[in-house]
Amino acid sequence: MVFRPCIDIHNGKIKQIVGSSLLDEGNQAKENFVAEQDGAFFANFFKKDEIKGGHIILLNSKDSEFYEETKKQAKLALSTYPGGFQIGGGVNPENAKEFLEAGASHVIVTSYVFQNGNINYENLRKMIHVVGKRRLVLDLSCKKQGDGYYIVTDRWQNITREKLSVPLLEELSVYCDEFLVHAVDVEGKNNGVEKELLPLLGGWGKIPVTYAGGVHSFEDLDLVKRLGCKKVDVTIGSALDLYGGKMNYQEVLSYMREN
């Protein structure tokens, strides 16, 4: 289990939000934390400890009046720590190389690949043609719906018909280097992790998988480690003291070294 940092950007600001509150209309989101510092500050913060493999997420749609400022902050962070971060949020074959050339180690894709409720394999092949399997992360962020967890797209606003399962992980793993999974129902709520989701991710564990959502204590980290069979990496957002939370960053690093 490895700590994977995150830098979420909304309306041109580094933020921590409640994931399920995000709306394109009016560029709205329930905010847990809004930083005064820019993307370079946060990239340097993780760079000093040589922590790689985190993700930068652009939370505005391309149609938003704030998109260009959000993108500016993202590229500032990438250029500050080349190779240190993956990047996602509106990534497609037309802009993927721009982000890689700006310093991203990988691009993260959801909505371009999951369209009209299903996997669009033609689009998936287009992404691989442009960036290659080894630089592609598929975001399988999901919401609990009836009998399981279903992939969500468009900044977590639309639920697809694709159920997260071992066969789906097997099928998609041949196309990408890693998976990123936000548990949207608990994302940003500081109220615990999705206990039913973690065994599914850890029980498979054939390529790197990063879990994000609800971690707010070291007991939660114990759960991620145990339920994820030590195969699931973890992101801490709103709960981290860097973002106004109560979990001490240095203590998190110590925990990871010990575990």
Short mmCIF file of C-alpha atoms in Angstrom, two decimals:
data_model
loop_
_atom_site.label_atom_id
_atom_site.label_comp_id
_atom_site.label_asym_id
_atom_site.label_seq_id
_atom_site.Cartn_x
_atom_site.Cartn_y
_atom_site.Cartn_z
CA MET A 1 0.00 0.00 0.00
CA VAL A 2 1.37 3.38 -1.09
CA PHE A 3 0.22 6.92 -0.35
CA ARG A 4 -0.84 8.70 -3.55
CA PRO A 5 -1.28 12.47 -3.18
CA CYS A 6 -3.99 14.44 -4.94
CA ILE A 7 -4.36 17.99 -6.23
CA ASP A 8 -7.96 18.79 -7.14
CA ILE A 9 -8.59 22.02 -9.04
CA HIS A 10 -11.96 23.74 -9.36
CA ASN A 11 -12.73 27.25 -10.61
CA GLY A 12 -8.98 27.91 -10.83
CA LYS A 13 -8.36 27.08 -7.14
CA ILE A 14 -6.81 24.11 -5.37
CA LYS A 15 -9.72 22.63 -3.42
CA GLN A 16 -11.09 19.68 -1.55
CA ILE A 17 -14.79 19.15 -2.23
CA VAL A 18 -17.59 16.69 -1.53
CA GLY A 19 -17.49 14.65 -4.74
CA SER A 20 -21.21 14.00 -5.00
CA SER A 21 -21.96 17.75 -4.77
CA LEU A 22 -20.14 18.68 -7.99
CA LEU A 23 -22.37 20.29 -10.63
CA ASP A 24 -21.41 21.78 -13.98
CA GLU A 25 -24.38 24.14 -13.79
CA GLY A 26 -23.14 27.23 -12.01
CA ASN A 27 -19.71 25.61 -11.42
CA GLN A 28 -20.99 24.47 -8.02
CA ALA A 29 -19.45 22.23 -5.38
CA LYS A 30 -19.63 21.90 -1.62
CA GLU A 31 -16.17 22.94 -0.46
CA ASN A 32 -14.19 21.44 2.41
CA PHE A 33 -11.07 23.46 1.73
CA VAL A 34 -9.97 26.23 -0.65
CA ALA A 35 -6.25 27.00 -0.82
CA GLU A 36 -4.67 30.41 -1.09
CA GLN A 37 -1.55 28.83 -2.63
CA ASP A 38 -1.19 27.83 -6.29
CA GLY A 39 -0.49 24.55 -8.04
CA ALA A 40 3.29 25.02 -7.84
CA PHE A 41 3.15 25.21 -4.03
CA PHE A 42 1.37 21.88 -3.70
CA ALA A 43 3.51 20.18 -6.34
CA ASN A 44 6.65 21.32 -4.52
CA PHE A 45 5.19 20.10 -1.23
CA PHE A 46 5.07 16.51 -2.51
CA LYS A 47 8.21 16.86 -4.62
CA LYS A 48 10.38 17.51 -1.56
CA ASP A 49 9.49 14.02 -0.27
CA GLU A 50 9.82 12.46 -3.73
CA ILE A 51 6.27 11.14 -3.61
CA LYS A 52 5.16 10.16 -7.10
CA GLY A 53 2.09 8.63 -8.67
CA GLY A 54 -0.45 11.09 -7.34
CA HIS A 55 -3.19 12.60 -9.44
CA ILE A 56 -4.19 16.09 -10.51
CA ILE A 57 -7.88 16.37 -11.39
CA LEU A 58 -9.46 19.23 -13.32
CA LEU A 59 -12.98 19.55 -11.93
CA ASN A 60 -14.38 22.04 -14.45
CA SER A 61 -15.87 21.05 -17.79
CA LYS A 62 -14.30 22.44 -20.94
CA ASP A 63 -17.36 24.64 -21.38
CA SER A 64 -16.81 26.33 -18.02
CA GLU A 65 -15.64 29.93 -17.84
CA PHE A 66 -13.11 28.72 -15.28
CA TYR A 67 -11.65 25.89 -17.36
CA GLU A 68 -8.62 27.77 -18.68
CA GLU A 69 -7.63 29.00 -15.22
CA THR A 70 -8.08 25.49 -13.83
CA LYS A 71 -5.94 24.10 -16.65
CA LYS A 72 -3.30 26.78 -16.01
CA GLN A 73 -2.98 25.69 -12.38
CA ALA A 74 -2.76 22.05 -13.44
CA LYS A 75 0.03 22.70 -15.92
CA LEU A 76 1.85 24.82 -13.35
CA ALA A 77 1.85 21.87 -10.96
CA LEU A 78 2.99 19.48 -13.71
CA SER A 79 5.88 21.71 -14.76
CA THR A 80 6.94 22.11 -11.13
CA TYR A 81 7.21 18.35 -10.61
CA PRO A 82 7.73 16.65 -14.00
CA GLY A 83 6.88 12.98 -13.87
CA GLY A 84 5.45 13.30 -10.38
CA PHE A 85 1.76 13.36 -11.21
CA GLN A 86 -0.88 11.82 -13.39
CA ILE A 87 -3.61 14.13 -14.71
CA GLY A 88 -7.29 13.70 -15.45
CA GLY A 89 -10.41 15.70 -16.20
CA GLY A 90 -11.59 16.07 -19.78
CA VAL A 91 -8.64 14.19 -21.25
CA ASN A 92 -9.04 12.93 -24.82
CA PRO A 93 -6.78 12.12 -27.80
CA GLU A 94 -6.71 15.79 -28.84
CA ASN A 95 -5.25 17.15 -25.58
CA ALA A 96 -3.51 14.13 -24.02
CA LYS A 97 -0.09 14.86 -25.52
CA GLU A 98 -0.29 18.45 -24.30
CA PHE A 99 -0.55 17.23 -20.71
CA LEU A 100 2.18 14.61 -21.14
CA GLU A 101 4.51 17.22 -22.65
CA ALA A 102 3.67 19.51 -19.71
CA GLY A 103 5.08 16.91 -17.33
CA ALA A 104 2.37 14.35 -16.57
CA SER A 105 3.56 10.77 -16.13
CA HIS A 106 0.16 9.42 -17.24
CA VAL A 107 -3.19 10.72 -18.40
CA ILE A 108 -6.36 9.62 -16.60
CA VAL A 109 -9.50 8.99 -18.64
CA THR A 110 -13.12 8.21 -17.81
CA SER A 111 -15.75 10.08 -19.79
CA TYR A 112 -14.06 9.74 -23.18
CA VAL A 113 -14.00 5.95 -22.80
CA PHE A 114 -17.34 5.45 -21.02
CA GLN A 115 -19.94 7.04 -23.27
CA ASN A 116 -23.71 6.69 -23.49
CA GLY A 117 -23.64 4.37 -20.51
CA ASN A 118 -21.16 1.82 -21.85
CA ILE A 119 -17.50 1.28 -22.73
CA ASN A 120 -16.61 2.80 -26.09
CA TYR A 121 -13.84 0.51 -27.30
CA GLU A 122 -13.15 2.58 -30.40
CA ASN A 123 -12.39 5.58 -28.20
CA LEU A 124 -10.30 3.41 -25.88
CA ARG A 125 -8.19 2.26 -28.82
CA LYS A 126 -7.80 5.86 -29.96
CA MET A 127 -6.42 6.80 -26.55
CA ILE A 128 -3.93 3.94 -26.63
CA HIS A 129 -2.84 4.90 -30.13
CA VAL A 130 -2.02 8.43 -28.91
CA VAL A 131 -0.47 7.79 -25.48
CA GLY A 132 0.21 4.05 -25.27
CA LYS A 133 -0.92 1.57 -22.65
CA ARG A 134 1.90 2.41 -20.25
CA ARG A 135 0.86 6.05 -19.93
CA LEU A 136 -2.88 5.51 -19.58
CA VAL A 137 -4.83 5.30 -16.31
CA LEU A 138 -8.51 4.40 -16.42
CA ASP A 139 -10.63 6.09 -13.77
CA LEU A 140 -13.29 3.65 -12.58
CA SER A 141 -14.88 5.99 -10.07
CA CYS A 142 -18.18 4.55 -8.99
CA LYS A 143 -21.39 4.89 -6.98
CA LYS A 144 -23.37 2.24 -5.12
CA GLN A 145 -26.50 1.43 -7.07
CA GLY A 146 -28.71 -1.52 -6.21
CA ASP A 147 -26.65 -4.68 -6.45
CA GLY A 148 -23.21 -3.12 -6.82
CA TYR A 149 -20.96 -0.24 -7.77
CA TYR A 150 -21.43 1.38 -11.17
CA ILE A 151 -18.96 3.55 -13.08
CA VAL A 152 -19.78 7.26 -13.13
CA THR A 153 -18.70 9.84 -15.71
CA ASP A 154 -18.78 13.58 -16.44
CA ARG A 155 -17.30 14.69 -13.14
CA TRP A 156 -19.22 11.97 -11.25
CA GLN A 157 -22.62 13.26 -12.39
CA ASN A 158 -23.79 10.45 -14.70
CA ILE A 159 -24.11 6.75 -13.85
CA THR A 160 -23.26 4.23 -16.56
CA ARG A 161 -24.50 0.68 -17.04
CA GLU A 162 -21.00 -0.67 -16.41
CA LYS A 163 -20.78 -2.50 -13.09
CA LEU A 164 -17.40 -2.62 -11.38
CA SER A 165 -16.45 -6.29 -11.16
CA VAL A 166 -13.48 -8.64 -11.45
CA PRO A 167 -14.33 -9.47 -15.08
CA LEU A 168 -14.41 -5.74 -15.89
CA LEU A 169 -11.05 -5.18 -14.19
CA GLU A 170 -9.60 -8.12 -16.10
CA GLU A 171 -11.00 -6.87 -19.39
CA LEU A 172 -9.83 -3.28 -19.04
CA SER A 173 -6.43 -4.04 -17.51
CA VAL A 174 -5.04 -5.03 -20.92
CA TYR A 175 -5.58 -1.45 -22.09
CA CYS A 176 -4.01 0.57 -19.25
CA ASP A 177 -1.18 0.82 -16.74
CA GLU A 178 -3.27 1.56 -13.61
CA PHE A 179 -6.77 2.10 -12.28
CA LEU A 180 -7.97 5.02 -10.16
CA VAL A 181 -11.19 4.50 -8.19
CA HIS A 182 -12.99 7.31 -6.39
CA ALA A 183 -15.78 6.04 -4.14
CA VAL A 184 -18.07 8.93 -4.99
CA ASP A 185 -20.69 8.34 -2.29
CA VAL A 186 -18.09 8.93 0.46
CA GLU A 187 -15.64 11.19 -1.39
CA GLY A 188 -14.91 14.32 0.65
CA LYS A 189 -17.28 13.42 3.50
CA ASN A 190 -14.61 12.48 6.08
CA ASN A 191 -16.83 9.68 7.31
CA GLY A 192 -15.11 6.41 6.49
CA VAL A 193 -14.29 4.25 3.49
CA GLU A 194 -16.42 2.03 1.26
CA LYS A 195 -15.91 -1.29 3.04
CA GLU A 196 -17.66 -3.36 0.37
CA LEU A 197 -15.63 -1.89 -2.49
CA LEU A 198 -12.12 -2.44 -1.11
CA PRO A 199 -12.17 -6.28 -1.07
CA LEU A 200 -13.19 -6.25 -4.73
CA LEU A 201 -10.19 -4.09 -5.63
CA GLY A 202 -7.69 -5.82 -3.37
CA GLY A 203 -8.88 -9.33 -4.16
CA TRP A 204 -7.98 -8.74 -7.80
CA GLY A 205 -4.85 -6.56 -7.61
CA LYS A 206 -3.09 -7.49 -10.86
CA ILE A 207 -2.08 -3.93 -11.77
CA PRO A 208 -1.79 -0.87 -9.51
CA VAL A 209 -5.11 0.38 -8.16
CA THR A 210 -5.53 3.62 -6.21
CA TYR A 211 -8.55 4.05 -3.93
CA ALA A 212 -9.86 7.50 -2.97
CA GLY A 213 -12.82 8.33 -0.75
CA GLY A 214 -13.68 8.80 2.88
CA VAL A 215 -10.31 8.17 4.54
CA HIS A 216 -10.34 10.32 7.69
CA SER A 217 -8.30 8.41 10.28
CA PHE A 218 -5.48 5.95 10.70
CA GLU A 219 -8.12 3.34 11.49
CA ASP A 220 -9.38 3.90 7.94
CA LEU A 221 -5.87 3.29 6.64
CA ASP A 222 -5.85 0.03 8.58
CA LEU A 223 -9.11 -0.90 6.84
CA VAL A 224 -7.72 -0.06 3.40
CA LYS A 225 -4.66 -2.17 4.14
CA ARG A 226 -6.66 -5.14 5.48
CA LEU A 227 -9.67 -5.12 3.15
CA GLY A 228 -7.51 -4.23 0.17
CA CYS A 229 -5.14 -7.12 0.94
CA LYS A 230 -2.19 -4.66 0.99
CA LYS A 231 -2.57 -4.33 -2.79
CA VAL A 232 -4.57 -1.09 -2.94
CA ASP A 233 -2.85 2.29 -2.85
CA VAL A 234 -4.66 5.14 -1.13
CA THR A 235 -5.37 8.84 -1.49
CA ILE A 236 -6.15 11.14 1.43
CA GLY A 237 -7.77 14.45 0.58
CA SER A 238 -9.90 16.51 2.93
CA ALA A 239 -8.65 14.66 6.02
CA LEU A 240 -5.01 15.58 5.41
CA ASP A 241 -3.69 18.53 7.45
CA LEU A 242 -2.29 20.03 4.26
CA TYR A 243 -5.93 20.52 3.21
CA GLY A 244 -7.27 21.58 6.58
CA GLY A 245 -7.91 18.11 8.01
CA LYS A 246 -6.73 16.34 11.15
CA MET A 247 -4.42 13.65 9.76
CA ASN A 248 -0.81 14.74 10.07
CA TYR A 249 1.05 14.43 6.78
CA GLN A 250 4.35 13.30 8.33
CA GLU A 251 2.51 10.71 10.42
CA VAL A 252 0.86 9.41 7.26
CA LEU A 253 4.28 9.01 5.63
CA SER A 254 5.57 7.21 8.74
CA TYR A 255 2.56 4.89 8.70
CA MET A 256 3.21 4.03 5.06
CA ARG A 257 6.88 3.30 5.69
CA GLU A 258 5.98 1.00 8.58
CA ASN A 259 3.27 -0.80 6.63
#
